[in-house]
Amino acid sequence: TPNYFVEILHSYNKRFDKKVRLHIWGKIPERFQENDDTIQYHGMLDNSQVFDVLSKSDYIVNFSNKVTYQWVPSKIFQLFSTGKPIIDIVSNINDVSISYFERYGNVLFINEFEGSPEKDIESLRAFLSRNTDDIVCIDKDAFLKAKPEYHAKIIEGIFNEE
């Protein structure tokens, strides 16, 4: 759940003039479906709309998996294909996707497992201020190729050839 990050955003918005608003799509706990000055909940999103929503975003927030797996979630490659600055909320120090985010580069890690809100608020302020004028190139083709459906079609094609 986004508890920790929402607390960080509320504190940030009380402290600084540049306000941040978190737009949330998808299935989330009911308490985050209440709109306020910091959160705007939009409900469920059709998979075909995801690219358009991401491309219109100034920043993308990724909530990492609390449980670590041996495989990397395909959603992160969709996020990378947008070229947008990413705020990665890390819940587990052993998250296998961290090294991929490090290679992406334009990412802020909010390490929820450390529980250092003052440090995270300052890191967020610095990250937002340095990314205000970024020009972003969005690669829709890379986005579509990062989706599991794309790879499923390739696998189906291999089996159909046999």
Coordinates of N, CA and C in Angstrom, one line a residue:
T1 N 0.8 -1.2 0.0 CA 0.0 0.0 0.0 C 0.9 1.3 0.0
P2 N 0.3 2.3 -0.5 CA 1.1 3.6 -0.6 C 1.2 4.4 0.7
N3 N 0.9 3.8 1.9 CA 0.9 4.6 3.2 C 2.1 5.5 3.3
Y4 N 3.3 4.9 3.3 CA 4.5 5.7 3.6 C 4.6 6.8 2.6
F5 N 4.5 6.6 1.3 CA 4.7 7.6 0.3 C 3.6 8.7 0.4
V6 N 2.4 8.4 0.7 CA 1.4 9.4 0.9 C 1.7 10.3 2.1
E7 N 2.2 9.7 3.2 CA 2.7 10.5 4.3 C 3.8 11.5 3.9
I8 N 4.7 11.0 3.1 CA 5.8 11.8 2.6 C 5.3 13.0 1.8
L9 N 4.3 12.7 0.9 CA 3.7 13.7 0.1 C 3.0 14.8 0.9
H10 N 2.2 14.3 1.9 CA 1.5 15.3 2.7 C 2.5 16.2 3.4
S11 N 3.5 15.6 4.0 CA 4.5 16.4 4.7 C 5.2 17.4 3.7
Y12 N 5.5 16.9 2.5 CA 6.2 17.7 1.5 C 5.3 18.9 1.2
N13 N 4.0 18.6 0.9 CA 3.1 19.7 0.5 C 2.9 20.7 1.6
K14 N 3.0 20.4 2.9 CA 2.9 21.3 4.0 C 4.2 22.2 4.1
R15 N 5.3 21.7 3.6 CA 6.6 22.3 3.8 C 7.0 23.2 2.7
F16 N 6.7 22.8 1.4 CA 7.2 23.5 0.3 C 6.1 24.2 -0.6
D17 N 6.5 25.2 -1.3 CA 5.5 26.0 -2.2 C 5.1 25.1 -3.4
K18 N 6.0 24.4 -4.0 CA 5.6 23.6 -5.1 C 4.9 22.4 -4.6
K19 N 3.6 22.3 -4.9 CA 2.7 21.2 -4.4 C 2.8 20.0 -5.4
V20 N 2.7 18.9 -4.8 CA 2.7 17.6 -5.6 C 1.3 16.9 -5.4
R21 N 0.8 16.4 -6.5 CA -0.5 15.7 -6.5 C -0.2 14.3 -7.1
L22 N -0.6 13.3 -6.3 CA -0.5 11.9 -6.7 C -1.8 11.5 -7.4
H23 N -1.7 11.2 -8.7 CA -2.9 10.6 -9.4 C -2.8 9.1 -9.4
I24 N -3.8 8.4 -8.9 CA -3.8 7.0 -8.7 C -4.9 6.4 -9.6
W25 N -4.4 5.3 -10.3 CA -5.4 4.5 -11.1 C -5.2 3.1 -10.6
G26 N -6.3 2.3 -10.7 CA -6.1 0.9 -10.3 C -6.8 0.5 -9.0
K27 N -6.6 -0.7 -8.6 CA -7.2 -1.3 -7.4 C -6.3 -1.0 -6.2
I28 N -6.9 -0.2 -5.3 CA -6.1 0.2 -4.1 C -7.0 0.2 -2.9
P29 N -6.5 0.2 -1.7 CA -7.4 0.2 -0.5 C -8.3 1.4 -0.5
E30 N -9.4 1.2 0.0 CA -10.5 2.2 0.0 C -10.0 3.6 0.6
R31 N -9.2 3.5 1.6 CA -8.8 4.8 2.3 C -8.0 5.7 1.4
F32 N -7.4 5.2 0.3 CA -6.7 6.0 -0.7 C -7.6 6.4 -1.8
Q33 N -8.9 6.1 -1.8 CA -9.8 6.5 -2.8 C -10.5 7.8 -2.5
E34 N -10.2 8.3 -1.4 CA -10.7 9.6 -1.0 C -9.8 10.7 -1.6
N35 N -10.4 11.6 -2.3 CA -9.6 12.7 -2.9 C -9.3 13.8 -2.0
D36 N -8.1 14.4 -2.0 CA -7.8 15.5 -1.2 C -6.8 16.4 -2.0
D37 N -6.1 17.3 -1.3 CA -5.1 18.1 -2.0 C -3.9 17.4 -2.5
T38 N -3.7 16.2 -2.0 CA -2.5 15.4 -2.3 C -2.8 14.2 -3.2
I39 N -4.0 13.6 -3.1 CA -4.3 12.4 -3.8 C -5.6 12.6 -4.7
Q40 N -5.5 12.2 -5.9 CA -6.6 12.2 -6.8 C -6.8 10.7 -7.3
Y41 N -7.8 10.1 -6.9 CA -8.1 8.7 -7.3 C -9.0 8.7 -8.5
H42 N -8.6 7.9 -9.6 CA -9.3 7.9 -10.8 C -10.0 6.6 -11.1
G43 N -9.9 5.6 -10.3 CA -10.5 4.3 -10.5 C -9.7 3.4 -11.4
M44 N -10.4 2.4 -11.8 CA -9.7 1.4 -12.7 C -9.4 1.9 -14.1
L45 N -8.4 1.4 -14.7 CA -8.0 1.9 -16.0 C -7.9 0.7 -16.9
D46 N -8.5 0.8 -18.1 CA -8.4 -0.2 -19.1 C -6.9 -0.3 -19.6
N47 N -6.4 -1.5 -19.8 CA -5.0 -1.8 -20.2 C -4.7 -0.9 -21.4
S48 N -5.6 -0.7 -22.3 CA -5.3 0.0 -23.5 C -5.1 1.5 -23.3
Q49 N -5.4 2.0 -22.1 CA -5.3 3.4 -21.7 C -4.0 3.7 -21.0
V50 N -3.3 2.7 -20.5 CA -2.1 2.8 -19.7 C -1.0 3.7 -20.3
F51 N -0.7 3.5 -21.6 CA 0.4 4.2 -22.2 C 0.0 5.7 -22.3
D52 N -1.2 6.0 -22.6 CA -1.6 7.4 -22.7 C -1.5 8.1 -21.4
V53 N -2.0 7.5 -20.3 CA -1.9 8.0 -19.0 C -0.4 8.3 -18.6
L54 N 0.4 7.2 -18.8 CA 1.8 7.4 -18.4 C 2.5 8.5 -19.2
S55 N 2.2 8.6 -20.5 CA 2.8 9.6 -21.4 C 2.4 11.0 -21.0
K56 N 1.3 11.2 -20.3 CA 0.9 12.5 -19.9 C 1.4 12.9 -18.5
S57 N 2.0 11.9 -17.8 CA 2.5 12.1 -16.5 C 3.8 12.9 -16.4
D58 N 4.0 13.7 -15.4 CA 5.2 14.4 -15.2 C 6.3 13.4 -14.6
Y59 N 5.8 12.6 -13.7 CA 6.6 11.6 -13.0 C 5.8 10.3 -12.9
I60 N 6.5 9.2 -12.8 CA 5.8 8.0 -12.6 C 6.2 7.4 -11.2
V61 N 5.3 6.9 -10.5 CA 5.6 6.3 -9.2 C 5.4 4.8 -9.3
N62 N 6.4 4.1 -8.9 CA 6.3 2.6 -8.9 C 6.3 2.1 -7.4
F63 N 5.4 1.4 -7.0 CA 5.4 0.7 -5.7 C 5.9 -0.7 -5.9
S64 N 7.1 -0.9 -5.4 CA 7.8 -2.2 -5.6 C 7.0 -3.3 -4.8
N65 N 7.3 -4.5 -5.2 CA 6.7 -5.6 -4.5 C 7.2 -5.8 -3.1
K66 N 6.4 -6.1 -2.1 CA 6.9 -6.3 -0.8 C 7.6 -7.7 -0.7
V67 N 7.1 -8.6 -1.5 CA 7.6 -10.0 -1.5 C 8.6 -10.0 -2.7
T68 N 9.8 -10.5 -2.4 CA 10.8 -10.6 -3.5 C 10.7 -11.9 -4.2
Y69 N 10.8 -11.8 -5.5 CA 10.8 -12.9 -6.4 C 12.1 -13.1 -7.1
Q70 N 12.3 -14.1 -7.8 CA 13.5 -14.3 -8.6 C 13.3 -13.7 -10.0
W71 N 12.1 -13.3 -10.4 CA 11.9 -12.6 -11.7 C 11.6 -11.2 -11.5
V72 N 11.8 -10.4 -12.6 CA 11.6 -9.0 -12.6 C 10.2 -8.7 -13.1
P73 N 9.4 -7.9 -12.5 CA 8.1 -7.5 -13.0 C 8.2 -6.8 -14.3
S74 N 7.4 -7.3 -15.3 CA 7.5 -6.7 -16.7 C 7.0 -5.2 -16.7
K75 N 6.2 -4.8 -15.7 CA 5.7 -3.5 -15.7 C 6.9 -2.4 -15.6
I76 N 8.0 -2.8 -15.1 CA 9.1 -1.8 -15.0 C 9.7 -1.4 -16.3
F77 N 9.7 -2.4 -17.3 CA 10.2 -2.1 -18.6 C 9.2 -1.2 -19.3
Q78 N 7.9 -1.3 -19.0 CA 6.9 -0.4 -19.6 C 7.2 1.0 -19.0
L79 N 7.5 1.1 -17.8 CA 7.8 2.4 -17.2 C 9.0 3.0 -17.8
F80 N 10.1 2.2 -18.0 CA 11.3 2.7 -18.6 C 11.1 3.2 -20.0
S81 N 10.2 2.6 -20.7 CA 10.0 3.0 -22.1 C 9.4 4.4 -22.3
T82 N 8.8 4.9 -21.2 CA 8.3 6.3 -21.3 C 9.3 7.3 -21.2
G83 N 10.5 7.0 -20.7 CA 11.6 8.0 -20.5 C 11.3 9.0 -19.4
K84 N 10.3 8.8 -18.6 CA 9.9 9.7 -17.6 C 10.7 9.5 -16.3
P85 N 10.9 10.5 -15.5 CA 11.5 10.4 -14.2 C 10.6 9.4 -13.3
I86 N 11.2 8.5 -12.6 CA 10.5 7.5 -11.8 C 10.8 7.6 -10.4
I87 N 9.8 7.6 -9.5 CA 10.0 7.5 -8.1 C 9.6 6.1 -7.7
D88 N 10.6 5.4 -7.3 CA 10.4 4.0 -6.9 C 10.3 3.8 -5.4
I89 N 9.2 3.4 -4.9 CA 9.0 3.2 -3.5 C 9.4 1.7 -3.2
V90 N 10.5 1.6 -2.6 CA 11.1 0.3 -2.3 C 10.7 -0.2 -0.9
S91 N 10.0 -1.4 -0.9 CA 9.6 -1.9 0.4 C 10.5 -3.0 1.0
N92 N 11.3 -3.5 0.1 CA 12.2 -4.6 0.5 C 13.6 -4.4 -0.1
I93 N 14.6 -4.4 0.7 CA 16.0 -4.2 0.3 C 16.4 -5.3 -0.7
N94 N 15.8 -6.4 -0.7 CA 16.1 -7.5 -1.7 C 15.3 -7.5 -3.0
D95 N 14.6 -6.4 -3.3 CA 13.9 -6.3 -4.5 C 14.8 -6.5 -5.7
V96 N 14.5 -7.5 -6.5 CA 15.4 -7.8 -7.7 C 15.3 -6.7 -8.7
S97 N 14.3 -5.9 -8.7 CA 14.2 -4.8 -9.8 C 15.1 -3.6 -9.5
I98 N 15.7 -3.5 -8.3 CA 16.5 -2.3 -8.0 C 17.6 -2.1 -9.0
S99 N 18.3 -3.2 -9.3 CA 19.5 -3.0 -10.3 C 19.0 -2.5 -11.6
Y100 N 17.8 -2.9 -12.0 CA 17.3 -2.4 -13.3 C 17.0 -0.9 -13.2
F101 N 16.4 -0.5 -12.1 CA 16.1 1.0 -11.9 C 17.4 1.7 -11.9
E102 N 18.4 1.2 -11.2 CA 19.7 1.9 -11.2 C 20.3 2.1 -12.6
R103 N 20.2 1.1 -13.5 CA 20.6 1.3 -14.8 C 19.8 2.3 -15.6
Y104 N 18.5 2.4 -15.3 CA 17.6 3.3 -16.0 C 18.2 4.8 -15.7
G105 N 18.5 5.0 -14.4 CA 19.2 6.3 -14.1 C 18.3 7.3 -13.5
N106 N 17.3 7.8 -14.2 CA 16.4 8.9 -13.8 C 15.4 8.4 -12.8
V107 N 15.9 8.0 -11.6 CA 15.0 7.4 -10.6 C 15.4 7.9 -9.2
L108 N 14.4 8.1 -8.4 CA 14.5 8.4 -7.0 C 14.1 7.2 -6.2
F109 N 14.9 6.6 -5.4 CA 14.5 5.5 -4.5 C 14.0 6.1 -3.2
I110 N 12.8 5.8 -2.9 CA 12.3 6.1 -1.5 C 12.3 4.7 -0.8
N111 N 13.2 4.5 0.1 CA 13.4 3.3 0.7 C 12.5 3.2 2.0
E112 N 11.3 2.7 1.7 CA 10.3 2.6 2.8 C 10.8 1.8 4.0
F113 N 11.6 0.7 3.7 CA 12.1 -0.2 4.7 C 13.0 0.5 5.7
E114 N 13.6 1.7 5.3 CA 14.5 2.4 6.2 C 13.7 3.3 7.1
G115 N 12.5 3.7 6.7 CA 11.7 4.6 7.6 C 12.4 5.9 7.9
S116 N 12.9 6.6 6.9 CA 13.6 7.9 7.2 C 12.8 9.0 6.5
P117 N 11.6 9.4 7.0 CA 10.8 10.4 6.3 C 11.5 11.7 6.0
E118 N 12.3 12.2 7.0 CA 12.9 13.5 6.7 C 13.9 13.4 5.6
K119 N 14.7 12.4 5.5 CA 15.6 12.2 4.4 C 14.9 12.0 3.1
D120 N 13.7 11.3 3.1 CA 13.0 11.0 1.9 C 12.3 12.3 1.4
I121 N 11.8 13.1 2.3 CA 11.2 14.4 1.9 C 12.2 15.3 1.2
E122 N 13.4 15.4 1.8 CA 14.5 16.2 1.2 C 14.9 15.6 -0.2
S123 N 15.0 14.3 -0.3 CA 15.4 13.6 -1.5 C 14.3 13.9 -2.6
L124 N 13.1 13.9 -2.2 CA 12.0 14.1 -3.1 C 12.1 15.6 -3.6
R125 N 12.3 16.5 -2.7 CA 12.4 17.9 -3.1 C 13.6 18.1 -4.2
A126 N 14.7 17.5 -3.9 CA 15.8 17.6 -4.8 C 15.5 17.0 -6.2
F127 N 14.9 15.8 -6.1 CA 14.6 15.1 -7.4 C 13.6 15.9 -8.2
L128 N 12.6 16.4 -7.6 CA 11.5 17.2 -8.3 C 12.1 18.5 -8.9
S129 N 13.0 19.1 -8.2 CA 13.6 20.4 -8.7 C 14.5 20.2 -9.8
R130 N 15.2 19.0 -9.8 CA 16.2 18.8 -10.9 C 15.5 18.3 -12.2
N131 N 14.3 17.8 -12.1 CA 13.6 17.2 -13.2 C 12.5 18.1 -13.8
T132 N 12.5 19.3 -13.5 CA 11.4 20.2 -13.9 C 11.4 20.5 -15.4
D133 N 12.6 20.6 -16.0 CA 12.6 20.9 -17.4 C 13.1 19.8 -18.3
D134 N 12.9 18.6 -17.9 CA 13.4 17.5 -18.7 C 12.5 17.4 -20.0
I135 N 13.2 17.1 -21.1 CA 12.5 16.8 -22.3 C 12.5 15.3 -22.5
V136 N 11.3 14.7 -22.7 CA 11.2 13.3 -22.6 C 10.8 12.7 -24.0
C137 N 11.5 11.7 -24.4 CA 11.1 11.0 -25.6 C 10.4 9.7 -25.2
I138 N 9.2 9.5 -25.6 CA 8.4 8.3 -25.3 C 8.5 7.3 -26.4
D139 N 8.9 6.1 -26.2 CA 9.0 5.1 -27.2 C 7.8 4.1 -27.1
K140 N 6.8 4.4 -27.8 CA 5.5 3.6 -27.7 C 5.8 2.2 -28.1
D141 N 6.7 2.0 -29.1 CA 7.0 0.6 -29.6 C 7.7 -0.2 -28.5
A142 N 8.6 0.5 -27.8 CA 9.3 -0.2 -26.7 C 8.3 -0.5 -25.6
F143 N 7.4 0.4 -25.3 CA 6.3 0.2 -24.3 C 5.5 -1.1 -24.7
L144 N 5.0 -1.1 -25.9 CA 4.2 -2.3 -26.3 C 5.0 -3.6 -26.3
K145 N 6.3 -3.5 -26.6 CA 7.1 -4.8 -26.6 C 7.4 -5.2 -25.2
A146 N 7.3 -4.3 -24.2 CA 7.5 -4.7 -22.8 C 6.3 -5.4 -22.2
K147 N 5.2 -5.4 -22.9 CA 4.0 -6.0 -22.3 C 4.0 -7.5 -22.4
P148 N 3.5 -8.2 -21.4 CA 3.5 -9.7 -21.5 C 2.8 -10.2 -22.7
E149 N 1.8 -9.5 -23.1 CA 1.0 -10.0 -24.3 C 1.9 -10.1 -25.5
Y150 N 2.8 -9.2 -25.7 CA 3.7 -9.2 -26.8 C 4.5 -10.5 -26.8
H151 N 5.1 -10.8 -25.7 CA 5.9 -12.0 -25.5 C 5.1 -13.3 -25.7
A152 N 3.9 -13.2 -25.2 CA 3.0 -14.4 -25.3 C 2.7 -14.7 -26.8
K153 N 2.5 -13.6 -27.6 CA 2.3 -13.8 -29.1 C 3.5 -14.4 -29.7
I154 N 4.7 -14.0 -29.3 CA 5.9 -14.6 -29.9 C 6.0 -16.1 -29.6
I155 N 5.7 -16.4 -28.3 CA 5.7 -17.8 -27.9 C 4.7 -18.6 -28.7
E156 N 3.5 -18.1 -28.8 CA 2.4 -18.7 -29.6 C 2.9 -19.0 -31.0
G157 N 3.5 -18.0 -31.6 CA 4.0 -18.1 -33.0 C 5.1 -19.3 -33.1
I158 N 5.9 -19.4 -32.1 CA 6.9 -20.5 -32.1 C 6.2 -21.8 -32.1
F159 N 5.2 -22.0 -31.2 CA 4.5 -23.2 -31.1 C 3.7 -23.5 -32.3
N160 N 3.1 -22.5 -33.0 CA 2.3 -22.7 -34.2 C 3.1 -23.1 -35.4
E161 N 4.4 -22.7 -35.4 CA 5.3 -23.1 -36.5 C 5.7 -24.6 -36.4
E162 N 5.6 -25.2 -35.3 CA 6.0 -26.6 -35.1 C 5.0 -27.5 -35.6

